[in-house]
Amino acid sequence: MKIGFLGPKATFTDIAARSLFPNETAVAYPTIPACFDALNENEIELAVVPLENALEGSVNITLDYLIHEVDFPIIGELTAPIRQHFMVHPDHVNEWDKTDAVYSHSHAIAQCHKFLHKELKGIPCESTTSTAAAAQYVKENPDLRAGAIANELAAEVYGLAIVKEDIHDFDFNHTKFIVLSSKELSINEDRKEFAGHKTTVMVTLPADRSGALHQVLSAFAWRKLNLTKIESRPMKTGLGNYFFIIDVDMKQDDVLIPGAVAELEALGCSVKILGSYPYFQLRNKNTKVLQD
Ligand SMILES: O=C(O)C(=O)C[C@]1(C(=O)O)C=C[C@@H](O)C=C1
């Protein structure tokens, strides 16, 4: 089976994909949309993409593709600890604080705002398609005095020297990754990282009706359905038009979730189940141990 992921080798997404599917063929794609395209074009059976970070919030491009561009179910989720390190080309280790530019994924840059403000104040930050792409760029451009924010595995794979460890602003830094499938596949739950099931529902409210969101939430509340997330995203049809993405903390059943969906539809909402799937929690903070 082929698993597409946001590459290149040694991104956090690579680590997530390899920990979920250690025995499958992993295929790196340079961007999140490229992963979705590969799924659409049947180049791969599964795609692993980042969805949300504990410090920086949602990865909007993933949400937007899920809502507007593809129609594949989410079949699994993995939460992994994220340790960000500052690394430079080995030639520049002694002058790392004279860096001319810092490269990384925009989410990683945002997770390290305090470090950048304190230690590299005023140095421009350049956004790359992933943390590992930044590490690769710094390695391939020794003439630039550039630094990258990336993980330990990327430092090792691309031959960079970590000069500052754990530069993320808050210790609790985790990212959620989702697995999408173009086939009716499911993930084996019989593993130590298994943490439970959830169902993700997308709800569009009827236009501009007072109390509509309250009514939506009540449909879940009186059935005692525990919601672990509610998030809004623009529908892109006009200011103030939003989708709500809601995570229900249980597997899709025959009674409660269908009952809530029917109630929402009766209220004039449109509802789509984006997936009902197991979620997993990776606890090991040492990303290097996952290297081949
Ligand atoms: O750039 C990477 O290494 C990724 O896997 C992407 C990504 C993200 O999009 O949030 C994943 C985890 C970290 O939060 C930082 C970046």
mmCIF file of C-alpha atoms and ligand atoms in Angstrom:
data_model
loop_
_atom_site.group_PDB
_atom_site.id
_atom_site.type_symbol
_atom_site.label_atom_id
_atom_site.label_comp_id
_atom_site.label_asym_id
_atom_site.label_seq_id
_atom_site.Cartn_x
_atom_site.Cartn_y
_atom_site.Cartn_z
ATOM 1 C CA MET A 1 0.000 0.000 0.000
ATOM 2 C CA LYS A 2 1.261 3.516 -0.789
ATOM 3 C CA ILE A 3 1.005 6.244 1.831
ATOM 4 C CA GLY A 4 1.475 9.844 0.719
ATOM 5 C CA PHE A 5 2.750 12.400 3.213
ATOM 6 C CA LEU A 6 3.912 16.009 3.370
ATOM 7 C CA GLY A 7 7.628 15.587 2.680
ATOM 8 C CA PRO A 8 10.467 15.594 2.124
ATOM 9 C CA LYS A 9 11.949 12.906 4.375
ATOM 10 C CA ALA A 10 12.057 13.805 8.080
ATOM 11 C CA THR A 11 9.103 16.156 8.323
ATOM 12 C CA PHE A 12 6.928 15.711 11.401
ATOM 13 C CA THR A 13 4.319 14.303 9.028
ATOM 14 C CA ASP A 14 6.838 11.703 7.824
ATOM 15 C CA ILE A 15 7.396 10.649 11.446
ATOM 16 C CA ALA A 16 3.626 10.429 12.010
ATOM 17 C CA ALA A 17 3.090 8.406 8.797
ATOM 18 C CA ARG A 18 5.923 6.023 9.557
ATOM 19 C CA SER A 19 4.805 5.418 13.104
ATOM 20 C CA LEU A 20 1.277 4.566 11.922
ATOM 21 C CA PHE A 21 2.338 2.546 8.876
ATOM 22 C CA PRO A 22 5.872 1.253 9.475
ATOM 23 C CA ASN A 23 5.631 -1.491 6.851
ATOM 24 C CA GLU A 24 4.050 0.396 3.958
ATOM 25 C CA THR A 25 5.626 2.371 1.122
ATOM 26 C CA ALA A 26 5.776 6.041 2.065
ATOM 27 C CA VAL A 27 5.721 8.569 -0.789
ATOM 28 C CA ALA A 28 6.798 12.154 -0.094
ATOM 29 C CA TYR A 29 4.877 15.064 -1.670
ATOM 30 C CA PRO A 30 6.169 18.645 -1.488
ATOM 31 C CA THR A 31 2.913 20.254 -0.329
ATOM 32 C CA ILE A 32 -0.362 19.370 1.376
ATOM 33 C CA PRO A 33 -2.417 20.014 -1.823
ATOM 34 C CA ALA A 34 -0.040 17.678 -3.699
ATOM 35 C CA CYS A 35 -0.913 14.922 -1.179
ATOM 36 C CA PHE A 36 -4.626 15.485 -1.791
ATOM 37 C CA ASP A 37 -4.097 15.505 -5.589
ATOM 38 C CA ALA A 38 -2.194 12.211 -5.384
ATOM 39 C CA LEU A 39 -5.130 10.700 -3.507
ATOM 40 C CA ASN A 40 -7.577 12.064 -6.077
ATOM 41 C CA GLU A 41 -5.484 10.643 -8.905
ATOM 42 C CA ASN A 42 -5.132 7.201 -7.269
ATOM 43 C CA GLU A 43 -1.341 7.441 -6.992
ATOM 44 C CA ILE A 44 -1.649 6.521 -3.322
ATOM 45 C CA GLU A 45 -4.245 4.768 -1.154
ATOM 46 C CA LEU A 46 -3.755 6.852 1.981
ATOM 47 C CA ALA A 47 -2.558 10.374 2.748
ATOM 48 C CA VAL A 48 -1.209 11.652 6.062
ATOM 49 C CA VAL A 49 -1.418 15.423 6.548
ATOM 50 C CA PRO A 50 -1.188 17.788 9.557
ATOM 51 C CA LEU A 51 -4.496 19.152 10.857
ATOM 52 C CA GLU A 52 -3.934 21.081 14.066
ATOM 53 C CA ASN A 53 -1.178 22.224 16.389
ATOM 54 C CA ALA A 54 -1.635 22.843 20.091
ATOM 55 C CA LEU A 55 0.157 26.231 19.960
ATOM 56 C CA GLU A 56 -0.780 27.543 16.544
ATOM 57 C CA GLY A 57 -4.216 26.041 15.866
ATOM 58 C CA SER A 58 -5.552 24.573 12.654
ATOM 59 C CA VAL A 59 -3.615 23.945 9.490
ATOM 60 C CA ASN A 60 -6.084 25.862 7.349
ATOM 61 C CA ILE A 61 -4.989 24.482 3.991
ATOM 62 C CA THR A 62 -5.800 20.958 5.213
ATOM 63 C CA LEU A 63 -9.221 22.034 6.479
ATOM 64 C CA ASP A 64 -9.977 23.894 3.252
ATOM 65 C CA TYR A 65 -9.077 20.911 1.075
ATOM 66 C CA LEU A 66 -11.157 18.626 3.292
ATOM 67 C CA ILE A 67 -14.147 20.927 2.958
ATOM 68 C CA HIS A 68 -13.902 22.101 -0.634
ATOM 69 C CA GLU A 69 -11.617 19.929 -2.716
ATOM 70 C CA VAL A 70 -11.799 16.240 -1.801
ATOM 71 C CA ASP A 71 -14.410 13.771 -0.735
ATOM 72 C CA PHE A 72 -12.422 11.127 1.113
ATOM 73 C CA PRO A 73 -13.181 10.030 4.655
ATOM 74 C CA ILE A 74 -10.823 10.574 7.559
ATOM 75 C CA ILE A 75 -9.931 7.057 8.728
ATOM 76 C CA GLY A 76 -7.554 7.856 11.579
ATOM 77 C CA GLU A 77 -5.820 10.526 13.604
ATOM 78 C CA LEU A 78 -2.473 10.606 15.361
ATOM 79 C CA THR A 79 -1.327 13.167 17.914
ATOM 80 C CA ALA A 80 2.440 13.466 18.239
ATOM 81 C CA PRO A 81 4.718 15.548 20.481
ATOM 82 C CA ILE A 82 6.551 18.273 18.570
ATOM 83 C CA ARG A 83 10.077 19.364 19.518
ATOM 84 C CA GLN A 84 11.458 22.221 17.456
ATOM 85 C CA HIS A 85 15.215 22.839 17.278
ATOM 86 C CA PHE A 86 17.275 25.573 15.694
ATOM 87 C CA MET A 87 19.928 24.206 13.354
ATOM 88 C CA VAL A 88 22.556 25.589 11.019
ATOM 89 C CA HIS A 89 25.066 24.316 8.480
ATOM 90 C CA PRO A 90 28.029 22.711 10.313
ATOM 91 C CA ASP A 91 30.306 25.452 8.852
ATOM 92 C CA HIS A 92 28.366 28.132 10.770
ATOM 93 C CA VAL A 93 27.990 26.608 14.220
ATOM 94 C CA ASN A 94 30.154 29.228 15.962
ATOM 95 C CA GLU A 95 28.321 32.154 14.401
ATOM 96 C CA TRP A 96 24.797 30.772 14.571
ATOM 97 C CA ASP A 97 23.481 33.972 16.172
ATOM 98 C CA LYS A 98 24.701 35.972 13.146
ATOM 99 C CA THR A 99 22.192 34.114 10.961
ATOM 100 C CA ASP A 100 20.871 36.162 8.021
ATOM 101 C CA ALA A 101 17.527 34.358 7.680
ATOM 102 C CA VAL A 102 15.526 31.647 9.410
ATOM 103 C CA TYR A 103 13.687 29.086 7.279
ATOM 104 C CA SER A 104 10.816 26.836 8.310
ATOM 105 C CA HIS A 105 7.179 25.917 7.882
ATOM 106 C CA SER A 106 4.968 28.846 8.933
ATOM 107 C CA HIS A 107 3.463 26.781 11.759
ATOM 108 C CA ALA A 108 6.903 25.934 13.122
ATOM 109 C CA ILE A 109 7.987 29.609 12.943
ATOM 110 C CA ALA A 110 4.849 30.584 14.876
ATOM 111 C CA GLN A 111 5.516 27.915 17.516
ATOM 112 C CA CYS A 112 8.946 29.451 18.198
ATOM 113 C CA HIS A 113 7.982 33.112 18.264
ATOM 114 C CA LYS A 114 9.497 33.827 21.718
ATOM 115 C CA PHE A 115 12.842 32.274 20.830
ATOM 116 C CA LEU A 116 13.001 34.203 17.550
ATOM 117 C CA HIS A 117 12.039 37.449 19.250
ATOM 118 C CA LYS A 118 14.586 37.038 22.034
ATOM 119 C CA GLU A 119 17.575 35.388 20.365
ATOM 120 C CA LEU A 120 17.270 36.375 16.701
ATOM 121 C CA LYS A 121 15.419 39.652 16.905
ATOM 122 C CA GLY A 122 14.811 41.332 13.553
ATOM 123 C CA ILE A 123 16.185 38.438 11.489
ATOM 124 C CA PRO A 124 13.792 37.706 8.619
ATOM 125 C CA CYS A 125 11.859 34.453 8.693
ATOM 126 C CA GLU A 126 11.176 32.734 5.391
ATOM 127 C CA SER A 127 8.363 30.272 5.070
ATOM 128 C CA THR A 128 9.017 26.901 3.442
ATOM 129 C CA THR A 129 6.669 24.053 2.507
ATOM 130 C CA SER A 130 7.806 22.032 5.536
ATOM 131 C CA THR A 131 10.385 21.999 8.323
ATOM 132 C CA ALA A 132 12.419 19.314 6.551
ATOM 133 C CA ALA A 133 12.348 21.330 3.302
ATOM 134 C CA ALA A 134 13.901 24.183 5.318
ATOM 135 C CA ALA A 135 16.615 21.890 6.690
ATOM 136 C CA GLN A 136 17.362 20.624 3.180
ATOM 137 C CA TYR A 137 17.564 24.185 1.834
ATOM 138 C CA VAL A 138 19.986 25.281 4.568
ATOM 139 C CA LYS A 139 22.178 22.260 3.919
ATOM 140 C CA GLU A 140 22.220 22.878 0.168
ATOM 141 C CA ASN A 141 23.115 26.562 0.598
ATOM 142 C CA PRO A 142 26.192 26.707 2.825
ATOM 143 C CA ASP A 143 27.058 30.139 1.404
ATOM 144 C CA LEU A 144 23.989 31.653 3.004
ATOM 145 C CA ARG A 145 24.262 32.110 6.733
ATOM 146 C CA ALA A 146 20.856 30.567 7.173
ATOM 147 C CA GLY A 147 19.210 28.614 9.958
ATOM 148 C CA ALA A 148 16.307 26.166 9.971
ATOM 149 C CA ILE A 149 13.697 25.250 12.536
ATOM 150 C CA ALA A 150 13.079 21.522 12.292
ATOM 151 C CA ASN A 151 13.263 18.261 14.236
ATOM 152 C CA GLU A 152 16.169 16.092 15.335
ATOM 153 C CA LEU A 153 15.661 13.609 12.535
ATOM 154 C CA ALA A 154 15.869 16.391 9.919
ATOM 155 C CA ALA A 155 19.158 17.608 11.458
ATOM 156 C CA GLU A 156 20.527 14.102 11.113
ATOM 157 C CA VAL A 157 19.159 13.368 7.628
ATOM 158 C CA TYR A 158 20.298 16.712 6.141
ATOM 159 C CA GLY A 159 23.564 16.941 8.093
ATOM 160 C CA LEU A 160 22.872 20.108 10.081
ATOM 161 C CA ALA A 161 24.068 20.978 13.593
ATOM 162 C CA ILE A 162 21.459 21.688 16.275
ATOM 163 C CA VAL A 163 22.592 24.805 18.123
ATOM 164 C CA LYS A 164 19.479 25.389 20.279
ATOM 165 C CA GLU A 165 17.210 22.582 21.417
ATOM 166 C CA ASP A 166 13.533 22.781 22.262
ATOM 167 C CA ILE A 167 12.899 26.310 21.088
ATOM 168 C CA HIS A 168 9.086 26.009 20.918
ATOM 169 C CA ASP A 169 7.344 28.581 23.125
ATOM 170 C CA PHE A 170 5.387 26.203 25.331
ATOM 171 C CA ASP A 171 6.412 22.785 26.530
ATOM 172 C CA PHE A 172 3.100 21.179 25.578
ATOM 173 C CA ASN A 173 3.573 21.257 21.826
ATOM 174 C CA HIS A 174 1.643 18.586 19.970
ATOM 175 C CA THR A 175 0.317 18.280 16.422
ATOM 176 C CA LYS A 176 -2.614 16.209 15.206
ATOM 177 C CA PHE A 177 -2.260 14.442 11.884
ATOM 178 C CA ILE A 178 -5.119 12.849 9.990
ATOM 179 C CA VAL A 179 -5.185 9.912 7.619
ATOM 180 C CA LEU A 180 -7.447 10.087 4.573
ATOM 181 C CA SER A 181 -8.287 7.104 2.442
ATOM 182 C CA SER A 182 -9.412 6.754 -1.158
ATOM 183 C CA LYS A 183 -10.551 3.174 -0.472
ATOM 184 C CA GLU A 184 -12.697 1.588 2.221
ATOM 185 C CA LEU A 185 -9.691 1.022 4.461
ATOM 186 C CA SER A 186 -9.426 0.974 8.226
ATOM 187 C CA ILE A 187 -6.477 1.233 10.583
ATOM 188 C CA ASN A 188 -5.635 -1.611 12.928
ATOM 189 C CA GLU A 189 -6.526 -0.419 16.443
ATOM 190 C CA ASP A 190 -4.662 -3.158 18.216
ATOM 191 C CA ARG A 191 -1.621 -1.098 19.151
ATOM 192 C CA LYS A 192 -0.395 0.674 22.259
ATOM 193 C CA GLU A 193 -0.963 4.164 20.826
ATOM 194 C CA PHE A 194 -4.726 3.563 20.453
ATOM 195 C CA ALA A 195 -6.598 6.183 22.529
ATOM 196 C CA GLY A 196 -10.271 6.033 21.444
ATOM 197 C CA HIS A 197 -12.716 6.805 18.667
ATOM 198 C CA LYS A 198 -14.208 10.017 17.355
ATOM 199 C CA THR A 199 -16.584 11.182 14.656
ATOM 200 C CA THR A 200 -16.045 14.431 12.767
ATOM 201 C CA VAL A 201 -19.143 16.242 11.533
ATOM 202 C CA MET A 202 -19.310 19.296 9.273
ATOM 203 C CA VAL A 203 -22.363 21.481 9.808
ATOM 204 C CA THR A 204 -23.569 24.464 7.779
ATOM 205 C CA LEU A 205 -26.069 26.634 9.610
ATOM 206 C CA PRO A 206 -29.211 27.998 7.952
ATOM 207 C CA ALA A 207 -28.638 31.616 6.873
ATOM 208 C CA ASP A 208 -28.587 34.191 9.636
ATOM 209 C CA ARG A 209 -31.044 32.657 12.103
ATOM 210 C CA SER A 210 -30.893 33.693 15.732
ATOM 211 C CA GLY A 211 -29.874 30.932 18.119
ATOM 212 C CA ALA A 212 -28.919 28.521 15.308
ATOM 213 C CA LEU A 213 -25.553 27.551 16.806
ATOM 214 C CA HIS A 214 -27.161 27.129 20.212
ATOM 215 C CA GLN A 215 -29.711 24.734 18.674
ATOM 216 C CA VAL A 216 -26.943 22.776 16.940
ATOM 217 C CA LEU A 217 -25.050 22.359 20.185
ATOM 218 C CA SER A 218 -28.219 21.336 22.044
ATOM 219 C CA ALA A 219 -28.794 18.473 19.581
ATOM 220 C CA PHE A 220 -25.520 17.005 20.842
ATOM 221 C CA ALA A 221 -25.861 18.144 24.462
ATOM 222 C CA TRP A 222 -29.180 16.549 25.399
ATOM 223 C CA ARG A 223 -27.983 13.239 23.906
ATOM 224 C CA LYS A 224 -24.943 13.557 26.208
ATOM 225 C CA LEU A 225 -22.620 13.432 23.188
ATOM 226 C CA ASN A 226 -19.279 14.788 24.339
ATOM 227 C CA LEU A 227 -17.778 17.298 21.884
ATOM 228 C CA THR A 228 -13.990 17.565 21.916
ATOM 229 C CA LYS A 229 -13.661 20.292 19.303
ATOM 230 C CA ILE A 230 -15.700 22.911 17.527
ATOM 231 C CA GLU A 231 -14.077 25.022 14.900
ATOM 232 C CA SER A 232 -15.352 27.400 12.261
ATOM 233 C CA ARG A 233 -13.989 28.017 8.762
ATOM 234 C CA PRO A 234 -15.246 30.440 6.118
ATOM 235 C CA MET A 235 -17.488 28.929 3.446
ATOM 236 C CA LYS A 236 -15.848 31.360 0.987
ATOM 237 C CA THR A 237 -19.285 32.418 -0.274
ATOM 238 C CA GLY A 238 -19.578 35.694 1.602
ATOM 239 C CA LEU A 239 -18.569 37.448 4.795
ATOM 240 C CA GLY A 240 -20.080 35.809 7.858
ATOM 241 C CA ASN A 241 -20.793 32.458 6.133
ATOM 242 C CA TYR A 242 -19.080 29.698 8.070
ATOM 243 C CA PHE A 243 -18.905 25.918 8.337
ATOM 244 C CA PHE A 244 -18.581 24.346 11.753
ATOM 245 C CA ILE A 245 -16.383 21.303 12.164
ATOM 246 C CA ILE A 246 -17.373 19.356 15.260
ATOM 247 C CA ASP A 247 -15.617 16.347 16.822
ATOM 248 C CA VAL A 248 -17.841 13.965 18.773
ATOM 249 C CA ASP A 249 -15.977 11.781 21.231
ATOM 250 C CA MET A 250 -17.381 8.424 20.082
ATOM 251 C CA LYS A 251 -17.596 6.026 17.169
ATOM 252 C CA GLN A 252 -20.534 6.512 14.840
ATOM 253 C CA ASP A 253 -23.424 4.474 16.223
ATOM 254 C CA ASP A 254 -26.902 3.559 14.961
ATOM 255 C CA VAL A 255 -28.874 5.791 17.306
ATOM 256 C CA LEU A 256 -27.279 8.859 18.897
ATOM 257 C CA ILE A 257 -25.220 10.364 16.074
ATOM 258 C CA PRO A 258 -27.851 9.615 13.361
ATOM 259 C CA GLY A 259 -30.455 11.128 15.726
ATOM 260 C CA ALA A 260 -28.391 14.303 16.173
ATOM 261 C CA VAL A 261 -27.793 14.542 12.395
ATOM 262 C CA ALA A 262 -31.543 14.145 11.667
ATOM 263 C CA GLU A 263 -32.335 16.847 14.242
ATOM 264 C CA LEU A 264 -29.789 19.230 12.696
ATOM 265 C CA GLU A 265 -31.205 18.614 9.223
ATOM 266 C CA ALA A 266 -34.710 19.275 10.531
ATOM 267 C CA LEU A 267 -33.386 22.628 11.800
ATOM 268 C CA GLY A 268 -32.326 23.491 8.243
ATOM 269 C CA CYS A 269 -28.603 22.717 8.663
ATOM 270 C CA SER A 270 -26.706 20.723 6.103
ATOM 271 C CA VAL A 271 -24.578 18.013 7.675
ATOM 272 C CA LYS A 272 -21.743 15.847 6.397
ATOM 273 C CA ILE A 273 -19.858 13.182 8.353
ATOM 274 C CA LEU A 274 -16.171 13.634 7.492
ATOM 275 C CA GLY A 275 -15.237 10.348 9.163
ATOM 276 C CA SER A 276 -15.633 8.085 12.172
ATOM 277 C CA TYR A 277 -12.247 6.731 13.126
ATOM 278 C CA PRO A 278 -9.762 5.631 15.790
ATOM 279 C CA TYR A 279 -7.290 8.109 17.209
ATOM 280 C CA PHE A 280 -3.799 7.377 18.408
ATOM 281 C CA GLN A 281 -1.367 9.146 20.696
ATOM 282 C CA LEU A 282 2.384 8.991 20.134
ATOM 283 C CA ARG A 283 4.244 9.543 23.401
ATOM 284 C CA ASN A 284 7.888 9.205 22.446
ATOM 285 C CA LYS A 285 9.435 12.668 22.175
ATOM 286 C CA ASN A 286 12.604 11.390 20.578
ATOM 287 C CA THR A 287 12.033 11.629 16.830
ATOM 288 C CA LYS A 288 15.438 10.146 15.989
ATOM 289 C CA VAL A 289 14.449 6.657 17.078
ATOM 290 C CA LEU A 290 12.074 6.470 14.127
ATOM 291 C CA GLN A 291 14.837 6.705 11.564
ATOM 292 C CA ASP A 292 15.198 3.701 9.191
HETATM 293 O O1 LIG B 1 6.788 20.836 8.346
HETATM 294 C C1 LIG B 1 6.602 19.732 8.884
HETATM 295 O O2 LIG B 1 7.529 19.049 9.350
HETATM 296 C C2 LIG B 1 5.244 19.237 8.960
HETATM 297 O O3 LIG B 1 5.058 18.050 9.081
HETATM 298 C C3 LIG B 1 4.129 20.252 8.956
HETATM 299 C C4 LIG B 1 3.776 20.788 10.340
HETATM 300 C C5 LIG B 1 2.427 21.581 10.307
HETATM 301 O O4 LIG B 1 1.866 21.813 9.274
HETATM 302 O O5 LIG B 1 1.976 21.966 11.404
HETATM 303 C C6 LIG B 1 3.594 19.639 11.252
HETATM 304 C C7 LIG B 1 3.968 19.700 12.553
HETATM 305 C C8 LIG B 1 4.513 20.934 13.156
HETATM 306 O O6 LIG B 1 3.426 21.533 13.829
HETATM 307 C C9 LIG B 1 5.046 21.875 12.143
HETATM 308 C C10 LIG B 1 4.775 21.727 10.831
#
